[in-house]
Short mmCIF file of N, CA, C and O in Angstrom, two decimals:
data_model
loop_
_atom_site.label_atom_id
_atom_site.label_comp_id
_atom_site.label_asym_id
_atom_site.label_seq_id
_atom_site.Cartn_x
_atom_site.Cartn_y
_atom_site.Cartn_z
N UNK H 1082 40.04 -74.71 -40.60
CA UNK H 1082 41.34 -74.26 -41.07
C UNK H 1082 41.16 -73.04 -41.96
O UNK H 1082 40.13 -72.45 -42.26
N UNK H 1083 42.42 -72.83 -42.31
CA UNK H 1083 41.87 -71.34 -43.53
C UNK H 1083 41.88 -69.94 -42.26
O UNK H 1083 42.29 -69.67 -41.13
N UNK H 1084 41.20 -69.41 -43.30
CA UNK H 1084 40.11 -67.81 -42.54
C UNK H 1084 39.35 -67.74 -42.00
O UNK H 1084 39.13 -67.04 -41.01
N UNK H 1085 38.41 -68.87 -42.81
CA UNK H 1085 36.99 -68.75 -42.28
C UNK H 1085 36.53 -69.01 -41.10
O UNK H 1085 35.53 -69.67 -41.35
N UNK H 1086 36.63 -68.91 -39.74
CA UNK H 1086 37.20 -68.42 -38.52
C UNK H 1086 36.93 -66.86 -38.37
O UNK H 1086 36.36 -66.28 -37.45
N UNK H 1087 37.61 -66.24 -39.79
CA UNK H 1087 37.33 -64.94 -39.34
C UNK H 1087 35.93 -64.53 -39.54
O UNK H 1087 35.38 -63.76 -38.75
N UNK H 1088 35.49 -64.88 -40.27
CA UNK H 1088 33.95 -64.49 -41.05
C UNK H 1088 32.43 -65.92 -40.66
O UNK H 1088 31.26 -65.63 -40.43
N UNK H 1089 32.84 -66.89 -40.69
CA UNK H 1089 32.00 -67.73 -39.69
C UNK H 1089 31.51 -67.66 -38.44
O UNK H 1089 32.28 -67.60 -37.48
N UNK H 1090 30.13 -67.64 -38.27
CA UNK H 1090 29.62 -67.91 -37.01
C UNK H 1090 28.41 -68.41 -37.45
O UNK H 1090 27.56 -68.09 -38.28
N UNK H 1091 28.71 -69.81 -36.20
CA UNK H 1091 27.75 -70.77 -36.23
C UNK H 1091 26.26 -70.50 -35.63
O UNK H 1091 25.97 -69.80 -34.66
N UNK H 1092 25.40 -71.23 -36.47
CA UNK H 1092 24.15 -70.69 -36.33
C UNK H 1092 23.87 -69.17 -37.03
O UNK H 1092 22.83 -68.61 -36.72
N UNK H 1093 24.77 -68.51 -37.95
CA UNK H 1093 24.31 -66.97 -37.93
C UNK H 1093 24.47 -66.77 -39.31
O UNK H 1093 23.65 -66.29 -40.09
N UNK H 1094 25.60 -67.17 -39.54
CA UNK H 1094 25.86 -66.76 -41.09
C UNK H 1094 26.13 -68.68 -41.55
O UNK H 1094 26.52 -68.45 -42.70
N UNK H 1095 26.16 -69.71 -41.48
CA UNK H 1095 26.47 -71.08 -41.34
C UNK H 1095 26.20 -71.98 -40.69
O UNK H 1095 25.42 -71.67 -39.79
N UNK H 1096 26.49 -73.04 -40.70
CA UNK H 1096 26.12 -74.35 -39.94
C UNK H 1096 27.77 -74.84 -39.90
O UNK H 1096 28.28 -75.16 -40.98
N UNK H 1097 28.55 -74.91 -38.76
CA UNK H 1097 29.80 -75.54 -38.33
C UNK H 1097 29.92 -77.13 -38.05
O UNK H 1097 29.76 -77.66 -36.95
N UNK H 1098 30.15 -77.60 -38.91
CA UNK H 1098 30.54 -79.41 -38.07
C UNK H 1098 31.86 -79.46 -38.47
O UNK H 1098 32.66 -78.76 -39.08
N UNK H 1099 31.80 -80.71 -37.85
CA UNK H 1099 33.26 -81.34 -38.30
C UNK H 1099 32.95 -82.17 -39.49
O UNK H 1099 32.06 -82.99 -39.74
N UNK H 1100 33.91 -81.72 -40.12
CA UNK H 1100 33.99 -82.41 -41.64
C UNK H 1100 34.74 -83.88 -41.64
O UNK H 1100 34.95 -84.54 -42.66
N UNK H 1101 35.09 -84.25 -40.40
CA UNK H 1101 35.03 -85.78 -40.11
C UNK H 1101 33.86 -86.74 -39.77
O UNK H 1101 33.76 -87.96 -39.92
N UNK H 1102 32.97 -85.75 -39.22
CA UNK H 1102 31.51 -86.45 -38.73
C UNK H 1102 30.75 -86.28 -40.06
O UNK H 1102 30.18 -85.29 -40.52
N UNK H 1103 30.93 -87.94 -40.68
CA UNK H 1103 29.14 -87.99 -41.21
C UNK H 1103 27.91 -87.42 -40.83
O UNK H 1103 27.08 -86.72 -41.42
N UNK H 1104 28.04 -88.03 -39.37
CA UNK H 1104 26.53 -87.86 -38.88
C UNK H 1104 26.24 -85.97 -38.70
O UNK H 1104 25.24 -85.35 -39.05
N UNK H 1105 27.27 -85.53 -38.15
CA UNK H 1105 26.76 -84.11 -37.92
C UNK H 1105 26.93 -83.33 -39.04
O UNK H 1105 26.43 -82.21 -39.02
N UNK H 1106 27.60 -83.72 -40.09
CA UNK H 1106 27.31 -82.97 -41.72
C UNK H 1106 25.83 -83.35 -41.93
O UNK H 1106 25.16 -82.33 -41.74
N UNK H 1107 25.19 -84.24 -42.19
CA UNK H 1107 23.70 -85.26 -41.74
C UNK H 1107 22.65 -84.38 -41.35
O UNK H 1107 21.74 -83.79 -41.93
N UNK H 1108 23.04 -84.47 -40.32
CA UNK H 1108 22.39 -83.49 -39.23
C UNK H 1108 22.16 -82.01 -39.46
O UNK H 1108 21.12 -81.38 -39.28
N UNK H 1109 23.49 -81.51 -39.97
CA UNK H 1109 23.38 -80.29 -40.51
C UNK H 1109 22.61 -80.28 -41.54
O UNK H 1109 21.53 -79.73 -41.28
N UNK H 1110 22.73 -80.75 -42.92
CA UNK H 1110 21.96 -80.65 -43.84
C UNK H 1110 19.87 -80.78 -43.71
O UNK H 1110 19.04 -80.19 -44.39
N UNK H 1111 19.65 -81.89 -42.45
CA UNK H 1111 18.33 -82.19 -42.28
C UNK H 1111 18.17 -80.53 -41.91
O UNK H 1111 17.52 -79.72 -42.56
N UNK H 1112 18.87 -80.32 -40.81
CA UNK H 1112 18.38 -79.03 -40.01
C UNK H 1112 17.72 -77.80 -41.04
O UNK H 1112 16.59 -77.32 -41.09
N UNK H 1113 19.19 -77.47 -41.94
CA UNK H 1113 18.85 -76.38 -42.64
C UNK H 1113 17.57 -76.99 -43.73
O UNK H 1113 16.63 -76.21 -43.90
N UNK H 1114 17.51 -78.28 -44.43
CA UNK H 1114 16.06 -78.40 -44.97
C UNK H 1114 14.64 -78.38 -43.99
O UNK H 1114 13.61 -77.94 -44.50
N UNK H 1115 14.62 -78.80 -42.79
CA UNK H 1115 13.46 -78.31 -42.06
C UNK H 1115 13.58 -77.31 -41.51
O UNK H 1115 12.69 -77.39 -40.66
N UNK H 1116 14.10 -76.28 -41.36
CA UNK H 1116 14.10 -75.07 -40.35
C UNK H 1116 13.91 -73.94 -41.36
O UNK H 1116 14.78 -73.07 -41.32
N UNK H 1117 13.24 -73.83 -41.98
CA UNK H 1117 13.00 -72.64 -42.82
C UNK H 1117 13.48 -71.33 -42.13
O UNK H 1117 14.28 -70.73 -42.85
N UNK H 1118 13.32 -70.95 -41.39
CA UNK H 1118 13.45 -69.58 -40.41
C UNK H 1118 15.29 -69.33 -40.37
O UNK H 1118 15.90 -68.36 -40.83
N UNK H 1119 16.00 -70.83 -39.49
CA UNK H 1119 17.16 -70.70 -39.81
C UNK H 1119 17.85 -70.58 -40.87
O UNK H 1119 18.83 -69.83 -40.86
N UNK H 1120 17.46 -71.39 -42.14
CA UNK H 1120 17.70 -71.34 -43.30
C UNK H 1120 17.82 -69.83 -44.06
O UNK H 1120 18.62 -69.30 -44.83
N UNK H 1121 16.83 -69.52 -43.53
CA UNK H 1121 16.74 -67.63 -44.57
C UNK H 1121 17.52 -66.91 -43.59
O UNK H 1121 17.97 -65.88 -44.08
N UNK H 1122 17.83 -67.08 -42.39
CA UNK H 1122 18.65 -66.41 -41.61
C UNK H 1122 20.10 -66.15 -41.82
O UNK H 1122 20.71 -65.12 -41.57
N UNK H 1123 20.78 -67.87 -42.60
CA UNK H 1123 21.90 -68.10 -42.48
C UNK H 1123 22.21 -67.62 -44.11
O UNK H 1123 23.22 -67.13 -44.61
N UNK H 1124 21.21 -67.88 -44.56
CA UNK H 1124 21.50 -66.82 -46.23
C UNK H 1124 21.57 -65.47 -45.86
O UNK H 1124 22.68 -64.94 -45.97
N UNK H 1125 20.41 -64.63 -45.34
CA UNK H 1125 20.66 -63.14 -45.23
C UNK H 1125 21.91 -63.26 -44.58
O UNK H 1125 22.78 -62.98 -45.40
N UNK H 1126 22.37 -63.55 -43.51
CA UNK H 1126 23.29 -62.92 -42.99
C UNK H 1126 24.87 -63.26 -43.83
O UNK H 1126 25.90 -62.59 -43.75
N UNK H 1127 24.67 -64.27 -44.47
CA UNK H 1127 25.83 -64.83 -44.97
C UNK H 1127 26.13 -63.88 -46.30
O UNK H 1127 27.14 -63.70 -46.99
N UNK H 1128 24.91 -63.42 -46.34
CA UNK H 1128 24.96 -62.37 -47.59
C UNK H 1128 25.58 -61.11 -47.68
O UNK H 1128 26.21 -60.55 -48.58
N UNK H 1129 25.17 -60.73 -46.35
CA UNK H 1129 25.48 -59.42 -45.79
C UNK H 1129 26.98 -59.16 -45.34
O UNK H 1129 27.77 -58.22 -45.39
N UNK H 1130 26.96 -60.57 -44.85
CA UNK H 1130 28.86 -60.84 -44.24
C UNK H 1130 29.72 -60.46 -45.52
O UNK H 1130 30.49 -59.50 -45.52
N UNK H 1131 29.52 -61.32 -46.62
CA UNK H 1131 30.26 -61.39 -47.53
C UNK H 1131 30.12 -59.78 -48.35
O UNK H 1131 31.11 -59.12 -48.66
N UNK H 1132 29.04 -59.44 -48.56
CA UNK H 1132 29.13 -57.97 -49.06
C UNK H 1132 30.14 -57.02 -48.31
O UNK H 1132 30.99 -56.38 -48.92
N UNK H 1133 30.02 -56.97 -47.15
CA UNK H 1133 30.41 -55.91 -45.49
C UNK H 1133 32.01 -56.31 -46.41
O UNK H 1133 32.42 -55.62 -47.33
N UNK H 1134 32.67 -57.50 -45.91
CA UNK H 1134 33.70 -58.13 -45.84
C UNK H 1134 34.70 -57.72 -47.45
O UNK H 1134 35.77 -57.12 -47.45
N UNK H 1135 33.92 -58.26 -48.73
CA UNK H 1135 34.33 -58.46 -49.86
C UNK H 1135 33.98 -57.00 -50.82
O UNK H 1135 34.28 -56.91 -52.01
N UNK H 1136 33.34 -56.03 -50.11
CA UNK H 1136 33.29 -54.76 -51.25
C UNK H 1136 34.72 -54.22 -51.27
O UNK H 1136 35.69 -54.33 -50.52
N UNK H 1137 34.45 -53.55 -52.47
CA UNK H 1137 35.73 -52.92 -52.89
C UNK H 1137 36.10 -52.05 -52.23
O UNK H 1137 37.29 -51.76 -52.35
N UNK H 1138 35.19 -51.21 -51.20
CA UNK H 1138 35.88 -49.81 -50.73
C UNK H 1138 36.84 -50.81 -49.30
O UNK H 1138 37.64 -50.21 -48.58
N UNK H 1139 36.62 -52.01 -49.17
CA UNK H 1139 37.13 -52.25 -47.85
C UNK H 1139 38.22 -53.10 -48.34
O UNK H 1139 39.24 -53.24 -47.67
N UNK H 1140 38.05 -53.71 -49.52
CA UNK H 1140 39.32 -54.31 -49.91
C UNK H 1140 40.63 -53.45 -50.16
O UNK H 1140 41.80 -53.78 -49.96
N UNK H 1141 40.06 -52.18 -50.68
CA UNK H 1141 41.17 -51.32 -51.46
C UNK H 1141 41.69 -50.33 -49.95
O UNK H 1141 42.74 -49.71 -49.76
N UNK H 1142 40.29 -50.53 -48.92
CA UNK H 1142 41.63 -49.61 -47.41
C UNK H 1142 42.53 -51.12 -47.10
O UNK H 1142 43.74 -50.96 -47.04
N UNK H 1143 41.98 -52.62 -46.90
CA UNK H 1143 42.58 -53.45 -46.19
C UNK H 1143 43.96 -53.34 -47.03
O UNK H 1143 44.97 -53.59 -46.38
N UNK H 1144 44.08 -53.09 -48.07
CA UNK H 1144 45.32 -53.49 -49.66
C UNK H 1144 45.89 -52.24 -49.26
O UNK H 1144 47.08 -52.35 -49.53
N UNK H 1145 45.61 -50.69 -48.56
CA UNK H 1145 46.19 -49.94 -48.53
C UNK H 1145 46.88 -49.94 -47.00
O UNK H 1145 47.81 -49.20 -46.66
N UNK H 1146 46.38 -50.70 -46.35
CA UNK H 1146 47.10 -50.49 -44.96
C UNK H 1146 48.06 -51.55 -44.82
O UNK H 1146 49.06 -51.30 -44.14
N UNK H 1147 47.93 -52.93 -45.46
CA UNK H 1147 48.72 -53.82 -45.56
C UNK H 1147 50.16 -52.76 -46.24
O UNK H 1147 51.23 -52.61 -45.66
N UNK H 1148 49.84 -52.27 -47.33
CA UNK H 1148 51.23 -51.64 -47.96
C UNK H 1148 52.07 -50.74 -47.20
O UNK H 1148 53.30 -50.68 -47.19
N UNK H 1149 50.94 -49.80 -46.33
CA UNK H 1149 51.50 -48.77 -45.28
C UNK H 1149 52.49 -49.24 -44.08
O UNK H 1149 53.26 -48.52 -43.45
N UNK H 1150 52.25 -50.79 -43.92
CA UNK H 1150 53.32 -50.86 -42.76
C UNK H 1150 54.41 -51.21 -43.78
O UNK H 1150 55.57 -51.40 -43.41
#
């Protein structure tokens, strides 16, 4: 629900379950503690997303084009 849709992708920047499944929240959590490789993957990129996404020069065009229509 939400946004995050717009900025999520599974396996890349996150780990997606359903937040009704125990087991695959579970699952998720084992994964990212044994998978070292995925783990630093889903930080860099989650890092990078949120910088790209949340800097100011892109907030202040998204805040200026919203006003323009």
């Amino acid at each position: 629900s939400g946004i995050a849709h717009d900025f999520i992708t599974h396996n890349e920047n996150a780990l997606v379950v359903n937040y009704n499944n125990p087991n695959e929240i579970v699952e998720a959590v084992i994964k990212l503690e044994t998978d070292s490789e995925l783990r630093a993957k889903i930080i860099l990129n989650g890092k990078q997303k949120v910088a790209t996404l949340f800097a100011i020069e892109n907030m202040i065009t998204a805040l200026e084009k919203l006003y323009e229509n």
